Structure formats: structure tokens, C-alpha cells
Amino acid sequence: MQQAAGFSQKIQQFFTFERIFLIIFLAAIIVRFWQIDLKLFHHDEAIHSWFSFQLLTKGTWIYDPSYHGPFLYFVTAGMFSAFGASDLVARLLPALFGVILIPLVYCIYRIGYISRNQTLLVSLFLAISPDMVYFSRFLRHDIFMLFFTFLLIVALLYYFERGQSRFAIIAAIATAGAVCCKEEMPLFLIAFTVFFICALWKGWFTLPGQWKKDLVVCGLLVIALMCALYTGFGGHPETIIGQNFQLAVQGIHFEANTTGWYQAVDHWVSMSNEQRLGGPWFYYIPLYLLYELPIFILALIGTLQILFSCIRPARFIRCAKNWWSTRRFELSMGDLAIASIEQSKSNAIRKSKSEIFFRFCVFWMLITMAFYAYVGEKVPWLIIHQLLPMCFVAVYKLNWQKTVIALVGCIFLITLTWHVAFIPADINEPIVQVQNSEDMRAVMQLMDNSRHVIIASQDYWPLPWYFRGDRWNKITLYGTVPDEQTLTETHPGVIIMHDTESLPSIEGYDKRTYKLAYWFSYYDNSNRLIDYYLHRDGKMGSINIDVFTPHTGG
């Protein structure tokens, strides 16, 4: 017994809070960087990398709201300049920014807003969450915006706690970085501003004496950084001031509809109304059930706990009971005394730093969920903006029952993370949206071994990225399918056509069909949803191409 007790004590002494946190952090690094180029680029990744490569090699970039803000392109071009252009290099910064979310959780712990156990559990959720891992290994703007959003919140909390101007500067840099990622960030900034103004009014936070000076300096810094990036460091000032800008005695003249900010609002409002990638308002709920089930359940419990602590249902019930018996809403002396005690406890709760922070997290979570439920564009990577605050809400009033649910649920999270991120095959999962098929590796190998390639299709991405630079010179691109003589007159080694527009055959060539891209098909799996949930298989939707190669048979 003494030996067992001594061994248990040594285990407890070794697994300190700091060491457990470090283990979680190292695990997050491993799952984000290990075999980071295992899967082919998603369609959007190829486009983002292509634009970054063009920026590096030709210096060409101008803001187009269809492809979001400039931050991704400039930092990716910088990575290409330093380490060369490749899938691996393109995904390094998203993985890094996804990892750094975890030290920011520790920063919140250091100023007393969450406990040690809550810190470890939130960090563990972020480390192994299927969506967090998948989209940290994915070159899109969202992981950058999420990092800057979280950094902004951490910096503000430190500013309120310590009153040092350096934290205001960090908040300003984070604000500029987030706005330079995606166009919806200003809406979240407005929501955060409303919350913190209300919190200041209620006395939950206090501003330092120099807050007015800090506000002016930080405002100018945000404007300067945004102008620098959105104009391509001065190359396209019309993004900010529009075309035909004139400063005269009569006033300032510019064409507002030519500015980047006008185009951003006009484009994304029209895209939302068009619902090009539409879905129902509850689009993200099934994704939580598919990939983040334990986090979602715990966050639902936490949300109800926080909401009930705010509205005090017991007092409402007593008022209703009193009205039923006396037809008056006024409380009896006994009930009034109970309400006064509850009010005192409620005030004490409101003054708790932890309670304030978790109320903000619920607000943050509900705002993001409501916004992305409303907008017409429904895509899986937007879930991470909702998931980060949800991880915090999930550990509200953490007790042993919630801890057990969370730790058992981690088995679910790890299994799904392995499935979606580390299986080198086409997977029938909604998280992939429209992913380029692993079949394309075989197609690109055929192209590599050919001196001339003809593509007669409008669907050919990600080939411009994989055959960038001089490698594209051997490719002839037709938007539509020409006649057979035009296709074969130069004796190409590979001819590629969309399977629905393809020729039945070409003399002297063998024909084989490959998948170009694939997606989860709700239509083909709607009658077996439970079976699909358990097995994650079934028929996928796909874009297919016919590949013709010179006949080699005898």
C-alpha cells in the first residue's frame, strides 16, 4: 500500500499543471504540422497559393472582395520567398496560427479569468478538435482572422486589468490584422464594442487614466496598417479613396462605388442574398453533431446555466405564484427577503472576473452563431469562429461530471480528427466542402511524363497551381471541346476533358475517367443518415474528367 501511495504521489508531482499544459501544447503542434501536405490542396487553397505566387513573382495584387483581404496573400508570398513555393510551405502559417491559440488560453488563465482545470480542458479541446485541426492545416483566411480576434480579446482583458498602453497597441494590431483578413470582422468589432461599453457602464471593468490618448493612438495605428495592406503598400490607393480622387477648395471628391470598402459591402451582401453556397439557418448544427459533439453538449449546458443565472427563474416563479394566489405581482415579505438574498448573491457573481468572462463568451458565441446562421454563404470553415467561444462556454462551472463527459468525449474528437485530417484518401465528409480528389495525383503524374498536354474544359483547378511558372508552358488550354483533329494534330501525351462534355473516343488514345473534385452528397445519403453517422461512408458527389493517353496496347 505504501509503495502504491508513493507511486501515486510521484505521478501527481510529475504531472503538474504546467507540464500537462505543455504536453497538450506539444500535441497540438504535432497534429497540425505532421504530414501537413498529406492531402491535395482544396480548390480555394490552390487559388490563394496561386495569387500569393503571382504576388511574389510578378508583384501583382489588387483587392478583390471575392477573395477576401490582403493579409493571407502577403504573408504567404513572404513564406514562398523564404522557403520556396509548395503545398507544405503554404500551410505552415495556418498551422502556426492555429497552434498559437493555445498559449492565448494560458494568458487568460494568468490574469485569473479561468481556473487551471478550465485552462487545460479548453486547451485540450482546441488541440484535438476536428474542425480546429483540419482548418489549421488549410490555407484560408479564417484561421488568421480567428487568431487576431482572440488576440484582440486577450489584449483588451490585459488592458483592463493592468492599464498598460502596450496592451492597447497589441489590441490595435490585432484589430487591423483581423480586418485585413475578412470583411465580416467590422460587424464583430461593433458587437464587441457594445458588450464592453455595457460592461464598463456596469462597472465590470475600469479604464486606465490614459485611455483617451490610447484610443486616439490605436485608432490611427489601425487605419495606417489597414491602408498599407489594402492598398498593396501604396500601389493601389483607389482601394481606400476610390478613383478620380480630388481635394479642392469646394471639398473632397471621390467615386465611392470604386472604393474597396464599398465593393466589399456590395459584393458580400449580393452573395448572401444570392445564396451561391446556400444552406438552412441550422446548417452548422449537424456539423457540431458530426465533429464536435462533446463540446456542443457541454456548451449547451453551460449556456443554459449562464442564462438562468442572469434571469433568476426562481424569482419569476415566485412572482407568478403570488399573482395566481393574490392577483398581485408584489412579493410577500418572506419572498422579498429571499429575493434580496438572491440579489446579493447575484451581485457577487456579477463582480466575479470569471463570471464576467464567461458571460462575454456566451455573447461572443451566440453572436457568431446568429450571424453565420443568417448570412447566405454556408461553408464549413466558418464553424471555427463559433467553436472557439464555444470551447470556453463548455467549461463553465466545471465539475467532475462535466470533466468526465469531456475526457470521454475526447476519444470521439481524436477519432474524428484522425479520420478527417490523416486519412490519405477521398472521405465522404461535409467538412471537406469541395475537395480536390486524390485521383489527381495520378493525373498530374501523367502530365509530368508528357511533353504536351491539352485541357479542353472549364474545370481544371488546381492544375494552374501545381504547374505554375514555366511548367505551364507545355499546357494548351481550351475553354470548350474542339474537334478531334484539333485535339490530336500536335500529338499530345495527355488530353483532359470534363466527362459530361467529353468525346466518346479518340483514335489512337485510351480513355480513363478520374475524379477531379468531390463532396459529401446529402441527396445520396439522406435515406441512411444514422448509418452514415456511424460508418462515414456512402456515395459522394464529384466532378469527373476523362483523360486520354496514347494507346499502348498491342
Coordinates of C-alpha atoms in Angstrom, one line a residue:
M1 CA 0.0 0.0 0.0
Q2 CA 2.8 2.4 0.9
Q3 CA 4.6 1.7 -2.4
A4 CA 1.3 2.3 -4.3
A5 CA 0.7 5.5 -2.4
G6 CA 4.3 6.6 -3.1
F7 CA 4.0 5.8 -6.8
S8 CA 0.7 7.8 -7.0
Q9 CA 2.3 10.7 -5.2
K10 CA 5.2 10.7 -7.7
I11 CA 2.8 10.7 -10.6
Q12 CA 0.9 13.7 -9.1
Q13 CA 4.2 15.5 -8.6
F14 CA 5.3 14.9 -12.1
F15 CA 2.1 15.8 -13.9
T16 CA 1.9 19.4 -12.7
F17 CA -0.4 21.9 -14.3
E18 CA 2.4 23.4 -16.3
R19 CA 3.6 20.0 -17.6
I20 CA 0.2 18.9 -18.6
F21 CA -0.4 22.2 -20.4
L22 CA 3.0 21.7 -22.2
I23 CA 2.0 18.2 -23.2
I24 CA -1.3 19.5 -24.7
F25 CA 0.6 22.2 -26.5
L26 CA 3.1 19.8 -28.0
A27 CA 0.3 17.5 -29.1
A28 CA -1.4 20.5 -30.8
I29 CA 1.9 21.2 -32.6
I30 CA 2.2 17.5 -33.8
V31 CA -1.3 17.2 -35.1
R32 CA -1.1 20.5 -37.0
F33 CA 2.4 20.1 -38.6
W34 CA 2.7 16.3 -39.0
Q35 CA 2.3 15.4 -42.7
I36 CA 0.8 18.8 -43.3
D37 CA 0.9 18.3 -47.1
L38 CA -0.7 14.8 -46.9
K39 CA -3.8 15.9 -48.8
L40 CA -4.0 17.8 -52.1
F41 CA -5.0 21.4 -52.0
H42 CA -8.6 22.3 -51.7
H43 CA -9.9 24.4 -54.7
D44 CA -9.7 27.6 -52.6
E45 CA -6.2 26.8 -51.3
A46 CA -4.9 26.4 -54.8
I47 CA -6.3 29.8 -55.7
H48 CA -4.9 31.5 -52.6
S49 CA -1.5 30.0 -53.2
W50 CA -1.6 30.9 -56.9
F51 CA -2.4 34.6 -56.1
S52 CA 0.4 34.6 -53.5
F53 CA 2.8 33.2 -56.1
Q54 CA 1.8 35.8 -58.6
L55 CA 2.3 38.5 -55.9
L56 CA 5.8 37.2 -55.3
T57 CA 6.9 36.6 -58.9
K58 CA 5.1 39.5 -60.7
G59 CA 4.2 41.9 -57.9
T60 CA 0.6 41.8 -59.0
W61 CA -2.1 42.1 -56.4
I62 CA -5.2 44.2 -56.0
Y63 CA -8.0 43.9 -53.6
D64 CA -11.0 41.8 -54.8
P65 CA -13.7 41.1 -52.2
S66 CA -14.4 37.8 -53.8
Y67 CA -11.0 36.6 -52.4
H68 CA -11.1 38.5 -49.1
G69 CA -8.4 40.6 -47.5
P70 CA -4.7 41.0 -48.2
F71 CA -3.1 39.6 -45.1
L72 CA -3.1 35.9 -46.3
Y73 CA -1.5 36.8 -49.7
F74 CA 1.3 39.0 -48.3
V75 CA 2.4 36.6 -45.6
T76 CA 2.1 33.6 -47.9
A77 CA 4.2 35.3 -50.5
G78 CA 6.7 36.1 -47.8
M79 CA 6.8 32.4 -46.9
F80 CA 7.3 31.4 -50.6
S81 CA 10.1 33.9 -50.8
A82 CA 11.9 32.5 -47.8
F83 CA 11.3 28.7 -48.2
G84 CA 10.1 28.2 -51.8
A85 CA 6.6 27.7 -53.1
S86 CA 4.9 24.3 -52.2
D87 CA 1.9 22.9 -50.5
L88 CA 3.8 22.3 -47.3
V89 CA 5.1 25.9 -47.1
A90 CA 1.7 27.4 -47.9
R91 CA 0.2 25.6 -45.0
L92 CA 2.9 26.4 -42.4
L93 CA 1.5 29.7 -41.3
P94 CA -2.1 28.5 -40.9
A95 CA -0.8 25.7 -38.7
L96 CA 1.3 28.1 -36.7
F97 CA -1.6 30.5 -36.1
G98 CA -3.8 27.6 -35.1
V99 CA -1.2 26.4 -32.6
I100 CA -0.8 29.9 -31.0
L101 CA -4.4 29.9 -30.0
I102 CA -3.5 27.6 -27.1
P103 CA -0.9 29.9 -25.4
L104 CA -3.5 32.7 -25.6
V105 CA -5.8 30.4 -23.4
Y106 CA -2.9 30.3 -20.9
C107 CA -2.7 34.1 -21.0
I108 CA -6.4 34.3 -19.9
Y109 CA -5.6 31.9 -17.0
R110 CA -2.7 34.1 -15.9
I111 CA -5.0 37.1 -15.2
G112 CA -7.5 34.9 -13.3
Y113 CA -10.5 34.7 -15.6
I114 CA -10.4 30.9 -15.8
S115 CA -9.1 28.1 -13.5
R116 CA -6.4 25.6 -14.1
N117 CA -8.7 22.8 -14.9
Q118 CA -10.7 25.0 -17.3
T119 CA -7.5 26.1 -18.9
L120 CA -6.4 22.5 -19.5
L121 CA -9.7 21.4 -20.9
V122 CA -10.1 24.4 -23.3
S123 CA -6.6 23.9 -24.5
L124 CA -7.3 20.2 -25.0
F125 CA -10.4 20.9 -27.0
L126 CA -8.6 23.3 -29.2
A127 CA -5.7 20.9 -29.6
I128 CA -7.7 17.9 -30.8
S129 CA -11.0 19.4 -32.2
P130 CA -11.5 18.0 -35.7
D131 CA -12.5 21.4 -37.1
M132 CA -9.7 23.3 -35.4
V133 CA -7.1 20.8 -36.6
Y134 CA -8.5 20.4 -40.1
F135 CA -8.7 24.2 -40.8
S136 CA -5.4 24.8 -39.1
R137 CA -3.9 22.6 -41.9
F138 CA -5.8 24.6 -44.5
L139 CA -4.8 27.8 -46.3
R140 CA -7.8 30.1 -45.8
H141 CA -8.2 33.5 -44.2
D142 CA -10.4 32.2 -41.3
I143 CA -7.6 30.8 -39.1
F144 CA -5.8 34.1 -39.3
M145 CA -8.9 36.1 -38.5
L146 CA -9.7 33.8 -35.6
F147 CA -6.2 34.2 -34.1
F148 CA -6.4 38.0 -34.4
T149 CA -9.9 38.1 -32.9
F150 CA -8.7 36.0 -29.9
L151 CA -5.6 38.1 -29.5
L152 CA -7.7 41.3 -29.5
I153 CA -9.9 39.9 -26.7
V154 CA -6.9 38.8 -24.6
A155 CA -5.2 42.2 -25.1
L156 CA -8.3 44.1 -24.1
L157 CA -8.6 42.0 -20.9
Y158 CA -5.0 42.7 -20.1
Y159 CA -5.5 46.4 -20.8
F160 CA -8.4 46.5 -18.4
E161 CA -6.5 44.5 -15.8
R162 CA -3.1 46.2 -15.9
G163 CA -3.8 49.6 -17.6
Q164 CA -0.7 49.5 -19.7
S165 CA -0.7 51.1 -23.1
R166 CA 1.3 48.3 -24.7
F167 CA -1.7 46.1 -24.5
A168 CA -3.8 48.7 -26.3
I169 CA -1.2 48.7 -29.0
I170 CA -1.4 44.9 -29.3
A171 CA -5.2 45.2 -29.5
A172 CA -4.9 47.7 -32.3
I173 CA -2.5 45.5 -34.3
A174 CA -4.9 42.5 -33.7
T175 CA -7.8 44.6 -34.9
A176 CA -6.0 45.7 -38.1
G177 CA -4.9 42.1 -38.7
A178 CA -8.4 40.7 -38.3
V179 CA -10.0 43.4 -40.6
C180 CA -7.3 42.7 -43.2
C181 CA -8.4 39.0 -43.3
K182 CA -12.1 39.1 -43.9
E183 CA -14.9 41.5 -44.5
E184 CA -17.2 40.4 -41.7
M185 CA -14.8 41.4 -38.9
P186 CA -16.1 45.0 -38.6
L187 CA -19.5 43.6 -37.6
F188 CA -17.9 41.6 -34.8
L189 CA -16.0 44.6 -33.7
I190 CA -19.2 46.5 -33.3
A191 CA -20.7 43.7 -31.3
F192 CA -17.6 43.5 -29.0
T193 CA -17.7 47.3 -28.6
V194 CA -21.3 47.2 -27.5
F195 CA -20.6 44.5 -24.9
F196 CA -17.5 46.2 -23.4
I197 CA -19.3 49.6 -23.3
C198 CA -22.1 47.9 -21.3
A199 CA -19.6 46.2 -19.1
L200 CA -17.8 49.5 -18.4
W201 CA -21.1 51.1 -17.6
K202 CA -22.0 48.3 -15.2
G203 CA -18.6 48.7 -13.5
W204 CA -17.3 45.2 -14.5
F205 CA -14.2 46.8 -16.0
T206 CA -12.4 50.1 -15.4
L207 CA -10.4 52.2 -17.9
P208 CA -6.9 53.5 -17.1
G209 CA -6.4 57.2 -16.9
Q210 CA -4.7 57.5 -20.3
W211 CA -7.4 55.7 -22.2
K212 CA -8.4 58.7 -24.4
K213 CA -4.8 59.0 -25.6
D214 CA -4.5 55.3 -26.1
L215 CA -7.8 55.3 -28.1
V216 CA -6.5 58.0 -30.5
V217 CA -3.1 56.4 -31.0
C218 CA -4.6 52.9 -31.5
G219 CA -7.2 54.3 -33.9
L220 CA -4.5 55.9 -36.1
L221 CA -2.5 52.7 -36.0
V222 CA -5.4 50.6 -37.1
I223 CA -6.1 53.0 -40.0
A224 CA -2.4 53.1 -41.0
L225 CA -2.0 49.3 -41.0
M226 CA -5.2 48.8 -43.0
C227 CA -4.3 51.4 -45.6
A228 CA -0.9 49.9 -46.0
L229 CA -2.2 46.4 -46.6
Y230 CA -5.3 47.1 -48.6
T231 CA -3.5 49.4 -51.0
G232 CA -0.7 46.9 -51.5
F233 CA 1.7 49.2 -49.6
G234 CA 0.7 52.2 -51.7
G235 CA 0.3 50.6 -55.1
H236 CA -3.4 50.8 -55.3
P237 CA -4.6 53.9 -53.3
E238 CA -8.0 53.7 -55.1
T239 CA -8.9 50.8 -52.8
I240 CA -9.3 53.3 -50.0
I241 CA -10.0 56.6 -51.6
G242 CA -11.6 55.5 -54.9
Q243 CA -10.9 56.6 -58.4
N244 CA -10.7 60.2 -59.5
F245 CA -10.0 61.4 -56.0
Q246 CA -9.8 65.2 -55.9
L247 CA -9.0 67.5 -53.0
A248 CA -10.2 71.1 -53.7
V249 CA -11.5 74.2 -52.0
Q250 CA -15.0 73.0 -52.6
G251 CA -14.3 69.8 -50.7
I252 CA -13.3 66.2 -51.3
H253 CA -14.5 64.4 -54.4
F254 CA -14.2 60.6 -55.0
E255 CA -16.2 57.9 -56.5
A256 CA -17.4 55.9 -53.6
N257 CA -18.5 52.9 -55.6
T258 CA -14.9 52.3 -56.8
T259 CA -13.5 52.0 -53.3
G260 CA -12.6 48.6 -51.8
W261 CA -14.9 49.1 -48.8
Y262 CA -17.9 49.9 -50.9
Q263 CA -17.2 46.9 -53.2
A264 CA -16.8 44.6 -50.2
V265 CA -20.2 45.5 -48.8
D266 CA -21.9 45.4 -52.2
H267 CA -20.3 42.0 -53.2
W268 CA -21.0 40.1 -49.9
V269 CA -24.5 41.4 -49.5
S270 CA -25.3 40.3 -53.0
M271 CA -23.6 36.9 -52.4
S272 CA -25.6 36.4 -49.2
N273 CA -28.8 37.2 -51.0
E274 CA -27.9 35.1 -54.0
Q275 CA -27.0 32.1 -51.6
R276 CA -24.5 30.8 -54.1
L277 CA -23.4 28.4 -51.4
G278 CA -26.6 28.4 -49.5
G279 CA -28.0 26.3 -46.7
P280 CA -30.6 26.4 -44.0
W281 CA -30.2 28.5 -40.9
F282 CA -29.3 25.4 -38.9
Y283 CA -26.5 24.4 -41.4
Y284 CA -23.8 24.3 -38.7
I285 CA -25.8 22.3 -36.1
P286 CA -25.3 19.0 -37.9
L287 CA -21.6 19.8 -38.3
Y288 CA -21.3 20.1 -34.5
L289 CA -23.1 16.8 -34.1
L290 CA -20.8 15.2 -36.6
Y291 CA -17.5 16.5 -35.4
E292 CA -17.7 18.4 -32.1
L293 CA -20.4 16.5 -30.2
P294 CA -19.0 16.6 -26.6
I295 CA -18.1 20.3 -26.9
F296 CA -21.5 21.1 -28.3
I297 CA -23.3 19.3 -25.5
L298 CA -21.2 20.8 -22.7
A299 CA -21.6 24.3 -24.3
L300 CA -25.4 23.9 -24.4
I301 CA -25.4 23.0 -20.7
G302 CA -23.1 26.0 -20.0
T303 CA -25.2 28.4 -21.9
L304 CA -28.3 27.4 -20.1
Q305 CA -26.5 27.7 -16.7
I306 CA -25.3 31.2 -17.6
L307 CA -28.7 32.3 -19.0
F308 CA -30.6 31.0 -15.9
S309 CA -28.1 32.8 -13.6
C310 CA -28.9 36.0 -15.4
I311 CA -32.7 35.8 -15.5
R312 CA -33.1 34.2 -12.0
P313 CA -36.1 31.9 -12.8
A314 CA -36.8 31.2 -9.1
R315 CA -37.8 34.8 -8.5
F316 CA -40.0 34.7 -11.7
I317 CA -41.8 31.6 -10.5
R318 CA -42.5 33.1 -7.0
C319 CA -43.9 36.2 -8.7
A320 CA -46.2 34.1 -10.9
K321 CA -47.2 32.0 -7.9
N322 CA -48.0 35.2 -5.9
W323 CA -50.1 36.6 -8.8
W324 CA -52.0 33.3 -9.0
S325 CA -53.0 33.4 -5.4
T326 CA -53.4 37.2 -4.8
R327 CA -53.7 38.6 -8.4
R328 CA -50.7 40.9 -7.4
F329 CA -47.1 40.7 -8.7
E330 CA -45.7 42.2 -5.5
L331 CA -43.8 39.6 -3.4
S332 CA -44.7 38.7 0.2
M333 CA -42.3 39.7 2.9
G334 CA -40.8 36.2 3.1
D335 CA -40.3 36.0 -0.7
L336 CA -39.0 39.6 -0.7
A337 CA -36.3 38.6 1.8
I338 CA -35.4 35.6 -0.3
A339 CA -35.2 37.8 -3.4
S340 CA -32.9 40.2 -1.5
I341 CA -30.6 37.4 -0.6
E342 CA -30.6 36.2 -4.2
Q343 CA -29.9 39.7 -5.4
S344 CA -26.9 40.0 -3.1
K345 CA -25.6 36.7 -4.4
S346 CA -26.2 37.8 -8.0
N347 CA -24.3 41.0 -7.4
A348 CA -21.4 39.0 -6.0
I349 CA -21.5 36.7 -9.1
R350 CA -21.5 39.8 -11.4
K351 CA -18.4 41.1 -9.7
S352 CA -16.6 37.7 -10.3
K353 CA -14.0 38.0 -13.1
S354 CA -14.7 34.5 -14.2
E355 CA -18.4 35.1 -14.4
I356 CA -17.9 38.3 -16.5
F357 CA -15.6 36.4 -18.9
F358 CA -18.0 33.5 -19.4
R359 CA -20.9 35.9 -20.0
F360 CA -18.8 37.5 -22.7
C361 CA -18.0 34.1 -24.2
V362 CA -21.7 33.2 -24.4
F363 CA -22.4 36.6 -26.0
W364 CA -19.5 36.0 -28.4
M365 CA -20.7 32.5 -29.2
L366 CA -24.3 33.5 -29.8
I367 CA -23.4 36.5 -31.9
T368 CA -21.2 34.4 -34.2
M369 CA -23.7 31.6 -34.4
A370 CA -26.6 34.0 -35.2
F371 CA -24.5 35.9 -37.8
Y372 CA -23.4 32.8 -39.7
A373 CA -26.8 31.3 -39.5
Y374 CA -28.2 34.4 -41.1
V375 CA -25.8 35.0 -44.0
G376 CA -26.5 33.2 -47.2
E377 CA -23.0 31.7 -47.7
K378 CA -22.8 28.5 -45.7
V379 CA -19.3 26.8 -45.7
P380 CA -17.7 24.5 -43.1
W381 CA -14.7 26.6 -42.3
L382 CA -16.8 29.3 -40.8
I383 CA -17.6 27.0 -37.9
I384 CA -14.2 27.7 -36.2
H385 CA -15.3 31.3 -35.4
Q386 CA -18.2 29.8 -33.5
L387 CA -16.3 27.0 -32.0
L388 CA -13.6 29.0 -30.1
P389 CA -16.0 30.7 -27.7
M390 CA -18.0 27.5 -27.5
C391 CA -14.9 25.7 -26.1
F392 CA -14.9 28.3 -23.2
V393 CA -18.7 28.0 -22.6
A394 CA -18.3 24.2 -22.4
V395 CA -16.1 24.5 -19.3
Y396 CA -18.4 26.9 -17.4
K397 CA -18.8 25.8 -13.8
L398 CA -16.6 22.9 -14.4
N399 CA -17.2 20.0 -12.1
W400 CA -16.3 16.3 -12.0
Q401 CA -19.3 15.3 -14.1
K402 CA -18.5 17.7 -16.9
T403 CA -14.9 16.7 -16.7
V404 CA -15.8 13.0 -17.2
I405 CA -18.0 13.9 -20.1
A406 CA -15.2 16.0 -21.7
L407 CA -12.5 13.4 -21.2
V408 CA -14.6 10.6 -22.6
G409 CA -15.7 12.8 -25.4
C410 CA -12.1 13.4 -26.3
I411 CA -12.0 9.8 -27.6
F412 CA -14.7 10.9 -30.1
L413 CA -12.8 14.1 -31.1
I414 CA -9.4 12.3 -31.6
T415 CA -11.1 9.6 -33.7
L416 CA -12.8 12.1 -36.0
T417 CA -9.6 14.3 -36.2
W418 CA -7.6 11.2 -37.4
H419 CA -10.3 10.4 -39.9
V420 CA -10.7 13.8 -41.5
A421 CA -7.1 15.0 -41.3
F422 CA -4.8 12.0 -41.6
I423 CA -6.5 9.5 -44.0
P424 CA -4.8 9.9 -47.4
A425 CA -8.0 9.2 -49.4
D426 CA -11.2 10.8 -50.5
I427 CA -13.5 10.9 -47.5
N428 CA -17.3 11.3 -47.6
E429 CA -17.5 14.2 -45.1
P430 CA -19.2 17.6 -45.2
I431 CA -16.1 19.2 -43.6
V432 CA -14.2 18.9 -47.0
Q433 CA -16.8 21.1 -48.8
V434 CA -15.5 20.6 -52.4
Q435 CA -12.1 19.0 -52.1
N436 CA -9.7 18.1 -55.0
S437 CA -9.6 14.3 -55.3
E438 CA -6.5 12.2 -54.6
D439 CA -7.1 10.8 -58.1
M440 CA -5.5 14.0 -59.4
R441 CA -2.1 12.8 -58.2
A442 CA -2.2 10.1 -60.9
V443 CA -3.4 12.6 -63.5
M444 CA -0.6 15.0 -62.7
Q445 CA 2.0 12.2 -62.9
L446 CA 0.7 11.5 -66.4
M447 CA 1.1 15.2 -67.2
D448 CA 4.6 15.3 -65.8
N449 CA 5.6 12.5 -68.1
S450 CA 4.2 14.2 -71.2
R451 CA 5.8 16.9 -73.3
H452 CA 2.5 18.4 -74.3
V453 CA -0.9 18.5 -72.5
I454 CA -4.2 19.7 -73.8
I455 CA -7.0 20.7 -71.4
A456 CA -10.4 21.2 -73.0
S457 CA -12.5 22.0 -70.0
Q458 CA -13.5 24.9 -67.8
D459 CA -12.9 22.8 -64.7
Y460 CA -9.2 22.4 -64.3
W461 CA -8.2 23.8 -60.9
P462 CA -5.9 23.1 -59.0
L463 CA -3.7 22.4 -62.1
P464 CA -2.5 26.1 -62.6
W465 CA -1.0 25.9 -59.1
Y466 CA 0.7 22.6 -59.5
F467 CA 2.0 23.5 -62.9
R468 CA 2.9 27.1 -62.0
G469 CA 5.7 29.1 -63.7
D470 CA 7.4 27.6 -66.7
R471 CA 5.8 24.2 -66.2
W472 CA 2.5 25.7 -67.6
N473 CA 4.2 26.3 -71.0
K474 CA 3.6 22.7 -72.1
I475 CA -0.2 23.0 -71.5
T476 CA -2.7 24.2 -74.1
L477 CA -6.0 25.3 -72.6
Y478 CA -9.3 25.3 -74.5
G479 CA -12.4 26.6 -72.7
T480 CA -14.6 24.3 -74.8
V481 CA -14.0 21.0 -76.5
P482 CA -12.7 21.5 -80.1
D483 CA -13.0 18.9 -82.8
E484 CA -10.9 15.7 -82.7
Q485 CA -8.4 16.8 -85.4
T486 CA -7.6 20.0 -83.4
L487 CA -7.0 17.9 -80.2
T488 CA -4.7 15.4 -81.9
E489 CA -2.8 17.4 -84.5
T490 CA 0.1 18.1 -82.2
H491 CA 0.1 14.5 -80.8
P492 CA -0.3 15.5 -77.1
G493 CA 0.7 13.0 -74.5
V494 CA -2.4 13.8 -72.4
I495 CA -5.9 15.2 -73.3
I496 CA -8.2 16.2 -70.5
M497 CA -11.9 16.9 -70.8
H498 CA -14.9 17.1 -68.5
D499 CA -16.7 13.8 -68.6
T500 CA -20.1 15.3 -69.5
E501 CA -18.5 17.2 -72.5
S502 CA -16.0 14.5 -73.5
L503 CA -15.7 12.7 -76.8
P504 CA -16.8 9.0 -76.8
S505 CA -13.3 8.1 -78.0
I506 CA -10.3 9.4 -79.8
E507 CA -8.5 7.3 -82.3
G508 CA -5.1 6.0 -81.1
Y509 CA -5.9 7.0 -77.4
D510 CA -7.0 5.1 -74.3
K511 CA -9.7 6.8 -72.2
R512 CA -10.0 6.7 -68.4
T513 CA -12.2 8.6 -66.0
Y514 CA -10.8 10.3 -62.8
K515 CA -12.4 12.4 -60.1
L516 CA -11.3 16.0 -60.2
A517 CA -13.1 17.0 -57.0
Y518 CA -15.7 15.5 -54.6
W519 CA -18.1 16.4 -51.9
F520 CA -20.5 14.9 -49.4
S521 CA -23.8 14.3 -51.1
Y522 CA -26.8 14.8 -48.8
Y523 CA -29.1 13.7 -51.6
D524 CA -27.4 10.3 -51.9
N525 CA -27.2 9.7 -48.2
S526 CA -30.4 11.2 -46.9
N527 CA -32.2 7.9 -46.5
R528 CA -29.3 6.4 -44.3
L529 CA -28.3 9.3 -42.0
I530 CA -27.9 7.1 -38.9
D531 CA -25.9 4.5 -40.8
Y532 CA -23.8 7.3 -42.3
Y533 CA -23.1 8.8 -38.9
L534 CA -21.8 5.5 -37.6
H535 CA -19.8 4.5 -40.7
R536 CA -19.0 7.7 -42.5
D537 CA -19.2 6.1 -45.9
G538 CA -21.5 6.1 -48.9
K539 CA -21.8 7.7 -52.3
M540 CA -20.1 11.1 -52.9
G541 CA -20.8 13.8 -55.4
S542 CA -18.0 14.5 -57.8
I543 CA -16.7 16.4 -60.8
N544 CA -15.1 13.9 -63.2
I545 CA -12.7 14.3 -66.0
D546 CA -11.8 12.0 -68.9
V547 CA -8.1 11.6 -69.5
F548 CA -6.9 10.4 -72.9
T549 CA -3.4 9.0 -73.3
P550 CA -1.8 7.4 -76.4
H551 CA -2.7 3.8 -76.9
T552 CA -0.1 1.4 -75.6
G553 CA -1.8 -1.9 -76.1
G554 CA -0.8 -4.5 -78.7

